Tab-separated table of C-alpha atoms in Angstrom:
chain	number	residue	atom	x	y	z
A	22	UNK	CA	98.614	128.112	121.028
A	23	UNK	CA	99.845	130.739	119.037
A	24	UNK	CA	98.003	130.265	116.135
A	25	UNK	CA	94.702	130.518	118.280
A	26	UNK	CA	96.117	133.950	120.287
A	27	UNK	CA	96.557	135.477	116.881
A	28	UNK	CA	93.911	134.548	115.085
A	29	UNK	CA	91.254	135.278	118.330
A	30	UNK	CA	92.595	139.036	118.445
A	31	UNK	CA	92.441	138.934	115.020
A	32	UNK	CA	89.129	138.243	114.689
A	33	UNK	CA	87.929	140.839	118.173
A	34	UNK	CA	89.731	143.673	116.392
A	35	UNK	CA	87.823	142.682	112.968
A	36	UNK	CA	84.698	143.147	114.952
A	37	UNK	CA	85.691	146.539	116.525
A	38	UNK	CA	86.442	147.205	113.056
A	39	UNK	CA	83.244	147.238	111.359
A	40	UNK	CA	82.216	149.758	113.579
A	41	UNK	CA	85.176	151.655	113.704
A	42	UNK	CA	87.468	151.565	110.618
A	43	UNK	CA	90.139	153.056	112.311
A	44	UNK	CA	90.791	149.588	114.276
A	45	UNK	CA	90.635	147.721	111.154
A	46	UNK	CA	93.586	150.089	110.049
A	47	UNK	CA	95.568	149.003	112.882
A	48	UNK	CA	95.122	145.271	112.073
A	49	UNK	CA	96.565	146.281	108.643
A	50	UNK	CA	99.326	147.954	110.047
A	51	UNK	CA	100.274	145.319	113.050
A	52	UNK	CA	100.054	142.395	110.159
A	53	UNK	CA	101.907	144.166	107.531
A	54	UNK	CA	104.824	145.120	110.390
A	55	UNK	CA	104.926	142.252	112.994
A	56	UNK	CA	103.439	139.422	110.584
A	57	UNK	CA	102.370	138.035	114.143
A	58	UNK	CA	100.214	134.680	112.153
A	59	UNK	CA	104.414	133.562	111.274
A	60	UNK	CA	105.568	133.371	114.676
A	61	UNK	CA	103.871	129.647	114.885
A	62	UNK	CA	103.681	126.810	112.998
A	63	UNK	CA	100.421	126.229	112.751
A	64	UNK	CA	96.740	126.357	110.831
A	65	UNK	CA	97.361	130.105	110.935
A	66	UNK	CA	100.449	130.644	109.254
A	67	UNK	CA	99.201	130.666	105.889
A	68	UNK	CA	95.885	132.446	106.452
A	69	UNK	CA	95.214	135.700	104.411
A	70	UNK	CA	95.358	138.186	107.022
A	71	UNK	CA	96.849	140.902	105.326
A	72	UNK	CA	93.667	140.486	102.603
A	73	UNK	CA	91.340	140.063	105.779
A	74	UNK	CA	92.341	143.405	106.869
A	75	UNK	CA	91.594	145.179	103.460
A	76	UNK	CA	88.306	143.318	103.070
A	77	UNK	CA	87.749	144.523	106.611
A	78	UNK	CA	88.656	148.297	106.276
A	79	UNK	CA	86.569	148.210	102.928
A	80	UNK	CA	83.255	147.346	104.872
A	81	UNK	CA	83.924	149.737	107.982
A	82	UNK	CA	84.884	152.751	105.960
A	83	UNK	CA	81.234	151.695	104.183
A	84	UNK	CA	78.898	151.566	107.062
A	85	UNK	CA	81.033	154.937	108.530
A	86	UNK	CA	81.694	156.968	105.754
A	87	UNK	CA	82.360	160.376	107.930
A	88	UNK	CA	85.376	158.767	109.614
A	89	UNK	CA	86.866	158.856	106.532
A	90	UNK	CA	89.178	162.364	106.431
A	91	UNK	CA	92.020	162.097	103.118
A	92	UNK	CA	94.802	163.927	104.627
A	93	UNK	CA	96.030	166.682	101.805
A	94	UNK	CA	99.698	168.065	103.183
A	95	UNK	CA	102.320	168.041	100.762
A	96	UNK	CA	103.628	164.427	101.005
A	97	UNK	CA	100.654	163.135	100.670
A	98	UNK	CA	100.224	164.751	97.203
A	99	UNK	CA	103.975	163.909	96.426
A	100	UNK	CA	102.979	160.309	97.297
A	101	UNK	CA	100.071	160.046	95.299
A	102	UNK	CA	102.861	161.591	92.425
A	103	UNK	CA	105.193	159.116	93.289
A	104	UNK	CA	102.529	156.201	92.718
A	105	UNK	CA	101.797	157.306	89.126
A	106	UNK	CA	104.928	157.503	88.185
A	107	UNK	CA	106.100	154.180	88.864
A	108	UNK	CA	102.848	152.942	87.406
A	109	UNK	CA	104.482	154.436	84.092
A	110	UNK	CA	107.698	153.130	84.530
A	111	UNK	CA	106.363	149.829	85.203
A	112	UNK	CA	104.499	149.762	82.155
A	113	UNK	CA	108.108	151.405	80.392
A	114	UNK	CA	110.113	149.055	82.024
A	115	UNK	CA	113.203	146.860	80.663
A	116	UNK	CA	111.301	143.565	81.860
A	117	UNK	CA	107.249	144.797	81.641
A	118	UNK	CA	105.729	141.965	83.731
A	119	UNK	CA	108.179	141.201	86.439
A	120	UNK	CA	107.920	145.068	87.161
A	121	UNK	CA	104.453	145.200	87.013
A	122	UNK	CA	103.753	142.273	89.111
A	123	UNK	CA	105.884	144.276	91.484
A	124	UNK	CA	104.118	147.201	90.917
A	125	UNK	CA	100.795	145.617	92.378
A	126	UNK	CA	102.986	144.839	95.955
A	127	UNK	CA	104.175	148.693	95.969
A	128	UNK	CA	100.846	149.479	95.005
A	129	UNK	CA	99.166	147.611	98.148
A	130	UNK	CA	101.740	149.456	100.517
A	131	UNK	CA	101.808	152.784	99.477
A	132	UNK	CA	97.729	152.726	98.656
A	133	UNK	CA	97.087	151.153	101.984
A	134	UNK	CA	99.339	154.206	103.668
A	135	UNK	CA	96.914	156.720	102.664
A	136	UNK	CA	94.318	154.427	103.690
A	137	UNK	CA	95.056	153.944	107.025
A	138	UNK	CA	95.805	158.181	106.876
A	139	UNK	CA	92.269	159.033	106.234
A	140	UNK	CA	91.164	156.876	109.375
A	141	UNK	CA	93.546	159.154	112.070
A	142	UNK	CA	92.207	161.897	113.014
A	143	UNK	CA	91.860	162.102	116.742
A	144	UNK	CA	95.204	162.688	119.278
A	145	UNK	CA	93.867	159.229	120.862
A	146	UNK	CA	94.170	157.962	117.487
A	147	UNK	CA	97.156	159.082	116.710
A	148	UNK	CA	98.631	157.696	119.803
A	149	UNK	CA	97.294	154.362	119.017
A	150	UNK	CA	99.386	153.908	115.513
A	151	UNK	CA	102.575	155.028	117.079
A	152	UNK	CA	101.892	152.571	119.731
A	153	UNK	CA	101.024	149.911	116.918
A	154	UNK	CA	103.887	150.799	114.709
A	155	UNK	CA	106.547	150.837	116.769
A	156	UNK	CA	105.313	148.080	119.135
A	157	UNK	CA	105.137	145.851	115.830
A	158	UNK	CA	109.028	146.400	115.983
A	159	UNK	CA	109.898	146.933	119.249
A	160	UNK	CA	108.539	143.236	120.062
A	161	UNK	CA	111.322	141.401	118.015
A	162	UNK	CA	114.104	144.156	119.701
A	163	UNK	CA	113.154	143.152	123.407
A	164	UNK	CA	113.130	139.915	122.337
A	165	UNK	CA	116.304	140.187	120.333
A	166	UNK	CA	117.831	141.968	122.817
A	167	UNK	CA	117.618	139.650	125.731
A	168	UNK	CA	118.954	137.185	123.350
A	169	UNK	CA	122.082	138.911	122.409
A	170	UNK	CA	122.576	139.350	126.586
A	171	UNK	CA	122.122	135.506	126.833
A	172	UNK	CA	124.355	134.295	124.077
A	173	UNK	CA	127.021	137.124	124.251
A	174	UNK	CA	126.083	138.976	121.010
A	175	UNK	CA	127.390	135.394	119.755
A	176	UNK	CA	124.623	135.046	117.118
A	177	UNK	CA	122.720	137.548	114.888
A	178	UNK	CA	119.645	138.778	115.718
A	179	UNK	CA	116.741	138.835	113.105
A	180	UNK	CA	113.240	140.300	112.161
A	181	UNK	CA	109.769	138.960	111.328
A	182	UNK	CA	109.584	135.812	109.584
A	183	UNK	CA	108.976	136.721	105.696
A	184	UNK	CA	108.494	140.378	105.896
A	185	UNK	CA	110.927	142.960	104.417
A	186	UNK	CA	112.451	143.583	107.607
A	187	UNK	CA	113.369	139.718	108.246
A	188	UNK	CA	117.220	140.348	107.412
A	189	UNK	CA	119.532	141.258	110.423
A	190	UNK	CA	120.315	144.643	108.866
A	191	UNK	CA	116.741	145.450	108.193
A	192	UNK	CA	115.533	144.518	111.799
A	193	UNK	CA	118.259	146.900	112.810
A	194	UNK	CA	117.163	149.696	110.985
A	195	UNK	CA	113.682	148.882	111.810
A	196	UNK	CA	114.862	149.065	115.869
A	197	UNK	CA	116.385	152.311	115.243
A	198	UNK	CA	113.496	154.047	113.615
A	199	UNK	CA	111.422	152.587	116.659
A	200	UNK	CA	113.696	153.743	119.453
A	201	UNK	CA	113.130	157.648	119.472
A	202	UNK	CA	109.241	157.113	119.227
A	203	UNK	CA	109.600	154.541	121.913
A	204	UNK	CA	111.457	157.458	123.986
A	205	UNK	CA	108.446	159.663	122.710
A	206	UNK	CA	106.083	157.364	124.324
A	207	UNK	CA	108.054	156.992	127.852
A	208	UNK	CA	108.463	160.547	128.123
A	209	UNK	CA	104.382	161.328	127.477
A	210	UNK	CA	103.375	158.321	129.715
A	211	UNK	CA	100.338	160.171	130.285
A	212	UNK	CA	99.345	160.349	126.477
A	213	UNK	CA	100.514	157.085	126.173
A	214	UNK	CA	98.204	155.627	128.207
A	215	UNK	CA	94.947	156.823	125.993
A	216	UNK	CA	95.715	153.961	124.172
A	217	UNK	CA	93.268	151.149	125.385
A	218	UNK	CA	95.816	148.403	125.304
A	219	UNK	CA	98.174	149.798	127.927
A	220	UNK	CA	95.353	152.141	129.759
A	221	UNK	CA	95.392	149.766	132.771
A	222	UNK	CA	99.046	149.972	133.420
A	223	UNK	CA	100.583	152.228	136.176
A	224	UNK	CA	102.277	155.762	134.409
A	225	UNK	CA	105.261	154.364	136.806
A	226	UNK	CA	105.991	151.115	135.424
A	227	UNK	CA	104.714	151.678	131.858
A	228	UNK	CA	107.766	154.781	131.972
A	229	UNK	CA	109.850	152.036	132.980
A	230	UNK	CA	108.900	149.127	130.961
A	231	UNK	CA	109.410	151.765	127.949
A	232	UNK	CA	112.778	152.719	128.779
A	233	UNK	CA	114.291	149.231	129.614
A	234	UNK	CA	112.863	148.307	126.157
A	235	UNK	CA	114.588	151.198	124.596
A	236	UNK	CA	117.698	150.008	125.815
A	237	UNK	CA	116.804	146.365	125.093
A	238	UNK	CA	116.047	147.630	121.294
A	239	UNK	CA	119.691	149.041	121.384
A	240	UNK	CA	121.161	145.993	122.165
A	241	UNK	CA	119.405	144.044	119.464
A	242	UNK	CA	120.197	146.727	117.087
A	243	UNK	CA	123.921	146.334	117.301
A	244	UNK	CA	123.728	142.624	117.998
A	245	UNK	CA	122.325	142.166	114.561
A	246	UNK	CA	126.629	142.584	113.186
A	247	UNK	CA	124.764	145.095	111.180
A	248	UNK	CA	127.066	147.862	109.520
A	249	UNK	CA	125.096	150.292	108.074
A	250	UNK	CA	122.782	149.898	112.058
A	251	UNK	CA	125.706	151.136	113.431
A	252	UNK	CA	126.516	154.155	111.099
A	253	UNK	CA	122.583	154.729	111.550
A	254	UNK	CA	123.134	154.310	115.401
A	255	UNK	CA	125.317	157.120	115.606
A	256	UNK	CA	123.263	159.327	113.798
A	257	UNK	CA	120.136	158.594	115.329
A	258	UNK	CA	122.196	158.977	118.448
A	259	UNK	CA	124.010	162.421	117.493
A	260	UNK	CA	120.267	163.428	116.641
A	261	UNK	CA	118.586	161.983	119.635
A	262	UNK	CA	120.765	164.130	122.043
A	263	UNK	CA	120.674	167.244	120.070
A	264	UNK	CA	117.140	167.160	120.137
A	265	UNK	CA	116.990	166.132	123.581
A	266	UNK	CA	116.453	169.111	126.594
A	267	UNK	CA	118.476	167.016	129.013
A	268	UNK	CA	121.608	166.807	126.805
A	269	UNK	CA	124.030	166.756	129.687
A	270	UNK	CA	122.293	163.975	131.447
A	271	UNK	CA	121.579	162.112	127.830
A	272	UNK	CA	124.964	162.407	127.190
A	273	UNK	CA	126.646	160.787	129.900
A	274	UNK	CA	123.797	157.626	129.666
A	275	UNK	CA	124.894	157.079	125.921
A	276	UNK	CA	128.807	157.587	127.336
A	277	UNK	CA	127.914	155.096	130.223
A	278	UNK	CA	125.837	153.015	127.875
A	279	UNK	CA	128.154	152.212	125.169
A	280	UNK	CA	131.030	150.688	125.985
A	281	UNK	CA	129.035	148.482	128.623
A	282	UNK	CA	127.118	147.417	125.277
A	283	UNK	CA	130.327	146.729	123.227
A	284	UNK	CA	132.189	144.524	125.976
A	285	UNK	CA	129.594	142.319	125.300
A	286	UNK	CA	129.803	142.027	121.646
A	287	UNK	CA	132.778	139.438	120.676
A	288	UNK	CA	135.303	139.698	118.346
A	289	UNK	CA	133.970	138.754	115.238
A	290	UNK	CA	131.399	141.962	115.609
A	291	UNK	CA	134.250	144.051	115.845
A	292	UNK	CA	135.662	142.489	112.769
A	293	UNK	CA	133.043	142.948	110.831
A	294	UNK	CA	132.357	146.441	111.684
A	295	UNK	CA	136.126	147.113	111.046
A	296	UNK	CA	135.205	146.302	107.562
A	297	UNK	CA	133.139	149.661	106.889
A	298	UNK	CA	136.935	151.046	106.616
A	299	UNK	CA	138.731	148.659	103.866
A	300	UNK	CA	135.331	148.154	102.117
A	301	UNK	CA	137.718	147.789	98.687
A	302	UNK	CA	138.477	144.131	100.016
A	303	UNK	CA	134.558	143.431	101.126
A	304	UNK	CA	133.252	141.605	98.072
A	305	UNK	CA	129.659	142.355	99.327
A	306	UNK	CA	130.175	146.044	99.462
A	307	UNK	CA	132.376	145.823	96.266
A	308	UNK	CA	129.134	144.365	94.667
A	309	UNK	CA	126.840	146.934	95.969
A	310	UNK	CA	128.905	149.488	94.223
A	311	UNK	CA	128.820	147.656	91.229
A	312	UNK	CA	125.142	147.982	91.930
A	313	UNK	CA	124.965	151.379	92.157
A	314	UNK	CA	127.027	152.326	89.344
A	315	UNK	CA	124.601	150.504	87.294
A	316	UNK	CA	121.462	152.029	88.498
A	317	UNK	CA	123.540	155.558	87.566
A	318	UNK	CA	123.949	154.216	83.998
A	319	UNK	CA	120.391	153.032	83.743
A	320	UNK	CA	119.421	156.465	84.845
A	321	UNK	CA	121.389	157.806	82.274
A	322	UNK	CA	119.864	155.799	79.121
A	323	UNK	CA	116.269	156.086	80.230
A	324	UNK	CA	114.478	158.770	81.719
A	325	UNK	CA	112.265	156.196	83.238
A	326	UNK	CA	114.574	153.887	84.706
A	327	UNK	CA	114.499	150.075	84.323
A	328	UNK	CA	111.376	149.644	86.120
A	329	UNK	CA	110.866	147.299	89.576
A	330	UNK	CA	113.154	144.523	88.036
A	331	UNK	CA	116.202	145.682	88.037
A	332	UNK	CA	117.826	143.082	89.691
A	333	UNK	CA	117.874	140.869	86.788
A	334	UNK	CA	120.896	139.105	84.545
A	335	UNK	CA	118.946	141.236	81.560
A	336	UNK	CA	119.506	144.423	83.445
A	337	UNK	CA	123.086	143.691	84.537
A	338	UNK	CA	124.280	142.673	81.212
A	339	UNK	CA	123.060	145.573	79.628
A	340	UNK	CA	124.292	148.427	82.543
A	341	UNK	CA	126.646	147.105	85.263
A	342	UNK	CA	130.366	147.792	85.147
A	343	UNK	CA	130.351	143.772	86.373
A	344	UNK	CA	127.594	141.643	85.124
A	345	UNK	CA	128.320	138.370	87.013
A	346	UNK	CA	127.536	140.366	90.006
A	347	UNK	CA	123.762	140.920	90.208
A	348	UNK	CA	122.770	142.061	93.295
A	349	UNK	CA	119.711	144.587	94.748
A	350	UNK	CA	120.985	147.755	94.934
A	351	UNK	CA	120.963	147.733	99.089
A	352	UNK	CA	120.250	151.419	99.035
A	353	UNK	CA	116.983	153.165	98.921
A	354	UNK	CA	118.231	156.285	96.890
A	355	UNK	CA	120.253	154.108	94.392
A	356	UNK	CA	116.906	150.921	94.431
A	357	UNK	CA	115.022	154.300	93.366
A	358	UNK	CA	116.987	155.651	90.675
A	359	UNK	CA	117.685	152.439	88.919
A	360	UNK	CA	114.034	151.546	89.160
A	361	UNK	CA	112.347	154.933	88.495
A	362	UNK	CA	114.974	157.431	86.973
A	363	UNK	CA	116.529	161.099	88.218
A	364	UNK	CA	112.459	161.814	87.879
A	365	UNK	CA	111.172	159.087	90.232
A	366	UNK	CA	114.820	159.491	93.309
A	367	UNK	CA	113.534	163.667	92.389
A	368	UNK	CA	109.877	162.710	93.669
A	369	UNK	CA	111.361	160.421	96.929
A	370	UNK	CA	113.732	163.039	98.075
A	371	UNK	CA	110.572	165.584	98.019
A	372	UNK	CA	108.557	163.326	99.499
A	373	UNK	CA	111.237	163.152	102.646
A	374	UNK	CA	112.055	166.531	102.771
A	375	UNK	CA	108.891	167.344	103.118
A	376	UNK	CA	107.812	164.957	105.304
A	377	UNK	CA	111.258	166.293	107.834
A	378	UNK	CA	109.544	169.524	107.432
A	379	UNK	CA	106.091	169.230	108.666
A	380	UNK	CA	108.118	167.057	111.233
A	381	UNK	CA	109.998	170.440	112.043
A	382	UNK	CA	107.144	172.519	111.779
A	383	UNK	CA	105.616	170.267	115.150
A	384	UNK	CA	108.650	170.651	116.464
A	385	UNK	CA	108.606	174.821	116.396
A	386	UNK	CA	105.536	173.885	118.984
A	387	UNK	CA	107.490	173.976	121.742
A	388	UNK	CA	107.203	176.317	124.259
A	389	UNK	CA	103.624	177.377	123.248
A	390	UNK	CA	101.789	175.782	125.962
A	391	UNK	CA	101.684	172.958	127.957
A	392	UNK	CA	98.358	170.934	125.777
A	393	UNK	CA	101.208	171.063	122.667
A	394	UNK	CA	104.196	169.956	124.309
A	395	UNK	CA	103.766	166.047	123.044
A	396	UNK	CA	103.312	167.589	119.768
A	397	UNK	CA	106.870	169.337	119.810
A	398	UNK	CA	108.305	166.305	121.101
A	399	UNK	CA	106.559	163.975	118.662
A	400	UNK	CA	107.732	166.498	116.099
A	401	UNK	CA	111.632	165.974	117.560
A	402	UNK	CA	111.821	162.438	117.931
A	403	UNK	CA	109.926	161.623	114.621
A	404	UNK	CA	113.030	164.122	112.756
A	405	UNK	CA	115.264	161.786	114.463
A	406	UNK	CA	113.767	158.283	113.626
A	407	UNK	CA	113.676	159.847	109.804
A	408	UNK	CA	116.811	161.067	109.963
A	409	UNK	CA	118.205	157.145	111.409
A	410	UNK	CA	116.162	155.946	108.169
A	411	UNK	CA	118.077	158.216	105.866
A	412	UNK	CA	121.379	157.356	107.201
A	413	UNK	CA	120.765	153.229	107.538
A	414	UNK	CA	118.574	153.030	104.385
A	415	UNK	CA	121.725	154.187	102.371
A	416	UNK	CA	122.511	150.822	102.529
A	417	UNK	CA	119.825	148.556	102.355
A	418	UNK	CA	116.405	148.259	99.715
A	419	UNK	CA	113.687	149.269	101.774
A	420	UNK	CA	112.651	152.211	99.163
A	421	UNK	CA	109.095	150.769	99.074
A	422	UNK	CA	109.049	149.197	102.959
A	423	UNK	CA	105.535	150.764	105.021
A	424	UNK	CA	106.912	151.394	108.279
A	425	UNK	CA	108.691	155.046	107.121
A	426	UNK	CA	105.343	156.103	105.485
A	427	UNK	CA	103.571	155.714	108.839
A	428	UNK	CA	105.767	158.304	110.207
A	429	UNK	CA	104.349	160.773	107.699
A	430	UNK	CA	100.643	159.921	108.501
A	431	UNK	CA	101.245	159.982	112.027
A	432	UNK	CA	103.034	163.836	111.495
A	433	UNK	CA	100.273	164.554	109.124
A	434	UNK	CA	97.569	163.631	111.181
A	435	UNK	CA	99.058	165.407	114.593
A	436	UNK	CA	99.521	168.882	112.078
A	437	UNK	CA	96.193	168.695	110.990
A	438	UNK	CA	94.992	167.812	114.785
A	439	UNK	CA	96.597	171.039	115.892
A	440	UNK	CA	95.442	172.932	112.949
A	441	UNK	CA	91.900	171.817	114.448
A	442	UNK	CA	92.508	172.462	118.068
A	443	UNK	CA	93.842	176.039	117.384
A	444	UNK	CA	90.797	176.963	115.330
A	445	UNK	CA	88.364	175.366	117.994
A	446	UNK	CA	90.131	176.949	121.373
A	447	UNK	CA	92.972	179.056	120.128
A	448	UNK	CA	93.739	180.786	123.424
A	449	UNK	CA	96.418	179.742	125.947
A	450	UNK	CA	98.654	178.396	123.545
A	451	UNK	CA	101.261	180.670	125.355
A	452	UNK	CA	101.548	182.036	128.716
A	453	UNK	CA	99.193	185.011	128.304
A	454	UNK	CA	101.871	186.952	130.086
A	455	UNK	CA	104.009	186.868	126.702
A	456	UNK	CA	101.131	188.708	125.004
A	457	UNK	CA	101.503	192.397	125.314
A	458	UNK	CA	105.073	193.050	125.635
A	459	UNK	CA	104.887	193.727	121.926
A	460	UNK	CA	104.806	189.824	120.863
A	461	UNK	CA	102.034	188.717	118.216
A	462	UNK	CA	98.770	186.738	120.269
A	463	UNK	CA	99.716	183.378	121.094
A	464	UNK	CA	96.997	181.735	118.635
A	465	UNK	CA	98.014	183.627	115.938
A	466	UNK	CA	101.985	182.356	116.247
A	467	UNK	CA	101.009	178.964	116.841
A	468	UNK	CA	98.888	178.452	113.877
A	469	UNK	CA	101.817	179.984	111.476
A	470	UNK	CA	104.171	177.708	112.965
A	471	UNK	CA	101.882	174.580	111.806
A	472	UNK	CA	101.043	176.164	108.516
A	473	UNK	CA	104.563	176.474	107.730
């Protein structure tokens, strides 16, 4: 039954898709995330979806070439920077064909990000990805989290069957990216409901069924006996309510919240979270240190790193303070320096810093009228799912995982939406009553907020 649920919505949203490429970039992105075809056992668990989808966008963007708009901010050009560098480092690389077959994976990913980016342009649009991304996630957290209820946080909660986020402590950091733009979309109900999928359900209860799978997401997250989650947790937390208007009120939830969370949890979470403070006896972090001084050592031999296989017995032998211990780096900075070099971890960091800033330029939005106040907020809870990605990804290899890059065409895509609207209808972006007491016109300070 499954099988035939997936694969008929499948094959609807290909059709929608030939006529409107931005529904066959959804497809990619709901495939790519969720990997719904693995959740049965069936004739569609092998099928090529993921290739479908490509084959699919291909032909739409054909027959409608003018919904096809490259987006040109900063990290998209630091992207594009990114992807020819580790082409050369792939073709530089300690072990040349195990890095380059790698290199085709990344290739698909990050390629396929800027696809799907030149296909939102509308706020409707835009909308409809968040609701896509984070659904994707947010399916295995309501799931997961009504199983960590029911068993006692007992067993560990995991992700989508053979996707990078399968691992416990992926799916965690995966549920905490989710969470803020889940909180996005209960707080902008309204909005949310331009997405067709959900444009049938009551504001009320669509408010409601987003914040009890918030909390649901929560409980999944730190039912997964992930470490780094919970380090990310905090900060995303810490974040959440500094960004928040209602920080009194948030406050006292996540006071309320958390230790009604943790008495369910049972003792061996609370052993294994102990561990984060004598990590010197945890021979799996010992071994990611191990990891990481080697990716400093590679970086220090070869200006282009060791190339995508660095987790090899070759590599190890040659740079790790212990060889016997060959393990993936489990961080993104340290997966990118070993792989790519001081040069590529310089062209990451850019790419996030300047994705946190257009983030932070949506964000400056607020208070300029009431048709930009989802944009501010959008902007606020998108700096806090990126700044839970920076904390938890410290500790796991998910340097070259899609769901982060969707952040930055979603912020990319709302920037160059406003850009639009201001240059269409500028007026009323502020009470006029601000204007004349000395202040520059409203249009005027909106559009340099967005330009940066």
């Amino acid at each position: 039954m499954r099988d035939l649920i997936v694969t008929a919505l499948f094959v609807f949203g290909a059709l929608v898709a030939l006529k409107r490429p931005y529904y066959g970039a959804l497809l990619w992105v709901w495939i790519g995330l969720m990997n719904p075809h693995r959740l049965g056992w069936g004739f569609a668990y092998d099928l090529p979806f993921a290739m479908a989808s490509v084959v699919i966008i291909a032909l739409g963007m054909l027959f409608s070439m003018r919904a096809i708009r490259w987006q040109t901010g900063g990290p998209a050009v630091v992207l594009i920077l990114m992807i020819l560098w580790m082409t050369l480092t792939s073709f530089t690389a300690i072990l040349p064909e195990p890095s380059q077959t790698k290199l085709i994976d990344v290739l698909k990913v990050l390629g396929m990000t800027l696809v799907v980016g030149a296909l939102v342009a509308s706020r409707e649009q835009i909308v409809g990805l968040i609701w896509v991304v984070v659904g994707s996630i947010a399916f295995f957290g309501v799931k997961g989290g009504i199983f960590t209820l029911t068993t006692g946080g007992e067993f560990r909660v995991w992700g989508p069957p053979s996707s990078l986020v399968q691992g416990n402590n992926e799916l965690a950091l995966a549920l905490i990216i989710s969470i803020p733009l889940l909180y996005f979309l209960a707080k902008q109900a309204t909005l949310a409901r331009e997405f067709v999928l959900v444009s049938r359900i009551p504001e009320k209860w669509l408010t409601r069924g987003l914040m009890v799978s918030i909390l649901l997401c929560a409980v999944a997250a730190i039912g997964s006996h992930s470490r780094g989650a919970l380090l990310a947790i905090i900060a995303m937390a810490s974040m959440m309510w500094w960004r928040s208007r209602s920080k009194v009120a948030m406050g006292f939830l996540f006071l309320a919240l958390t230790p009604a969370i943790l008495m369910l949890m049972p003792e061996e979470w609370f052993s294994r979270m102990e561990t984060i403070e004598t990590y010197e006896e945890d021979l799996s972090a010992l071994g990611r240190i191990n990891a990481w001084h080697m990716a400093i050592n590679i970086a220090n031999d070869r200006i282009f790193g060791a190339g995508f296989a660095t987790a090899s017995p070759v590599v190890f032998n040659a740079y790790a303070p212990n060889p016997d211990w060959v393990l993936v780096a489990h961080s993104i900075y340290f997966q990118i320096l070993g792989d790519h070099g001081y040069i590529g971890l310089g062209l990451y960091l850019l790419f996030w810093i300047l994705t946190y800033r257009v983030a932070g330029r949506l964000a400056a939005m607020e208070g300029r009228g009431a048709r930009f106040e989802w944009v501010a907020m959008l902007g606020n809870m998108t700096k806090v799912s990126l700044v839970g990605f920076a904390v938890g990804g410290a500790f796991l290899s998910l340097a070259y995982w899609d769901m982060p890059f969707y952040l930055m065409i979603i912020l990319l895509a709302t920037e160059r939406y406003v850009k639009e609207v201001l240059v269409k209808a500028p007026e009323d972006v502020v009470p006029s009553a601000e204007v004349g007491n000395g202040e520059t016109p409203s249009h005027q300070r909106a559009s340099s907020v967005v330009s940066g």
